[in-house]
Short mmCIF file of C-alpha atoms in Angstrom, two decimals:
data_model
loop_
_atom_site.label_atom_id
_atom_site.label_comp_id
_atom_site.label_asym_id
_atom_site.label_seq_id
_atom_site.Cartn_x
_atom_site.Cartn_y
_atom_site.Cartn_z
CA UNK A 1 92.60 75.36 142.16
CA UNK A 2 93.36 76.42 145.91
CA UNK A 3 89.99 76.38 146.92
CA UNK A 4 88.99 73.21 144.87
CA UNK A 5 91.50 70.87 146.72
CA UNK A 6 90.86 72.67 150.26
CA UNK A 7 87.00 71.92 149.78
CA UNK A 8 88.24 68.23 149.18
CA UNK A 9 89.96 68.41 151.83
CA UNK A 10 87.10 69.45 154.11
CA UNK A 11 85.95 66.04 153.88
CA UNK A 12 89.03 64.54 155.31
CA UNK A 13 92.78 65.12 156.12
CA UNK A 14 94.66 63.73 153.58
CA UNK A 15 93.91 63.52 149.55
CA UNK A 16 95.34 61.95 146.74
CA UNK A 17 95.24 63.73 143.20
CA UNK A 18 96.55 63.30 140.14
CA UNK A 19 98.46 66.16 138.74
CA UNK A 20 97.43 65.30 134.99
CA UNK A 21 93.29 65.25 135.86
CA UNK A 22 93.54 68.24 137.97
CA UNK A 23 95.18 70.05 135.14
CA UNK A 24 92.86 68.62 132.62
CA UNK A 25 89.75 69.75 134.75
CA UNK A 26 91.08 73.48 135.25
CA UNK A 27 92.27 73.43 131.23
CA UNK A 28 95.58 74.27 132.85
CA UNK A 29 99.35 72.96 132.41
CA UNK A 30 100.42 70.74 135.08
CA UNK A 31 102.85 73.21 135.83
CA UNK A 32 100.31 75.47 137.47
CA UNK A 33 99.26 72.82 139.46
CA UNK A 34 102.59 72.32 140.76
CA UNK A 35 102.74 76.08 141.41
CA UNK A 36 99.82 76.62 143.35
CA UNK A 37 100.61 73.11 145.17
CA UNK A 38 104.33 74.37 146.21
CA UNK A 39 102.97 78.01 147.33
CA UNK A 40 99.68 77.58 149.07
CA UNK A 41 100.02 74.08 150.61
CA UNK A 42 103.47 74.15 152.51
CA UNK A 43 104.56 72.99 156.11
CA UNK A 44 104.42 76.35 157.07
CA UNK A 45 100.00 76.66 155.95
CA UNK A 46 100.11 73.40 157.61
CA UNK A 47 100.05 70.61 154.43
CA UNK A 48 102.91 67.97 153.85
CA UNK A 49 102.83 66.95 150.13
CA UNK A 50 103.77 63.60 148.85
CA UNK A 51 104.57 63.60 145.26
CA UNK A 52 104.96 60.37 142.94
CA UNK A 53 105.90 60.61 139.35
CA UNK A 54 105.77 58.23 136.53
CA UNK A 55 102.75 55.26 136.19
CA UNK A 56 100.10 58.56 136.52
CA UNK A 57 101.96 59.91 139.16
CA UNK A 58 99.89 61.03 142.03
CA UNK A 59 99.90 63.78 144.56
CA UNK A 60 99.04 63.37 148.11
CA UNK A 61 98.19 66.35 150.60
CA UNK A 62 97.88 65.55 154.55
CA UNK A 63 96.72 68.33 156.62
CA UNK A 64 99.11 68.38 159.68
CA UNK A 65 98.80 70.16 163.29
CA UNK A 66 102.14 72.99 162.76
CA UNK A 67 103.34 74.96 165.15
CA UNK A 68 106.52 75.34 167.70
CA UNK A 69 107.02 72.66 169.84
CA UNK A 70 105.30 70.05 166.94
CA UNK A 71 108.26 67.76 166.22
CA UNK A 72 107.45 67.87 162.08
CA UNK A 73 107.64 71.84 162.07
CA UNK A 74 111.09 71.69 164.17
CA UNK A 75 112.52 69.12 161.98
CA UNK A 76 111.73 71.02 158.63
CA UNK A 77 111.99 73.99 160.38
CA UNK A 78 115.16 73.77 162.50
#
């Protein structure tokens, strides 16, 4: 699953999934998605994730630049 999304995200910064598909494509609960999401794709590995339930819900990954002195990481990180 880890490697899936960071080859689509090879292609561009940010991506928008839905948890349900994903899950469906790896035969997996969405649980796992959420699992792999919250532990391999953190402020910290440099990913923000954007998560929108109901209506499909959606998940959106942006790759961001991390680091001290970046305001982001000081503001989650502080």
């Amino acid at each position: 699953i880890e490697l899936f999304i960071k080859e689509l995200m090879e292609q561009s910064d940010e991506v928008s999934l839905q948890r349900n598909e994903l899950a469906q494509h790896f035969a997996c609960a969405p649980s796992q998605i959420n699992y792999v999401l919250s532990t391999r794709f953190t402020l910290d590995h440099g990913y923000v994730i954007i998560s929108r339930r109901g209506g499909g819900g959606y998940i959106r990954l942006i790759r961001v630049e991390t680091g001290r002195g970046n305001p982001l990481h000081d503001t989650a990180c502080g």
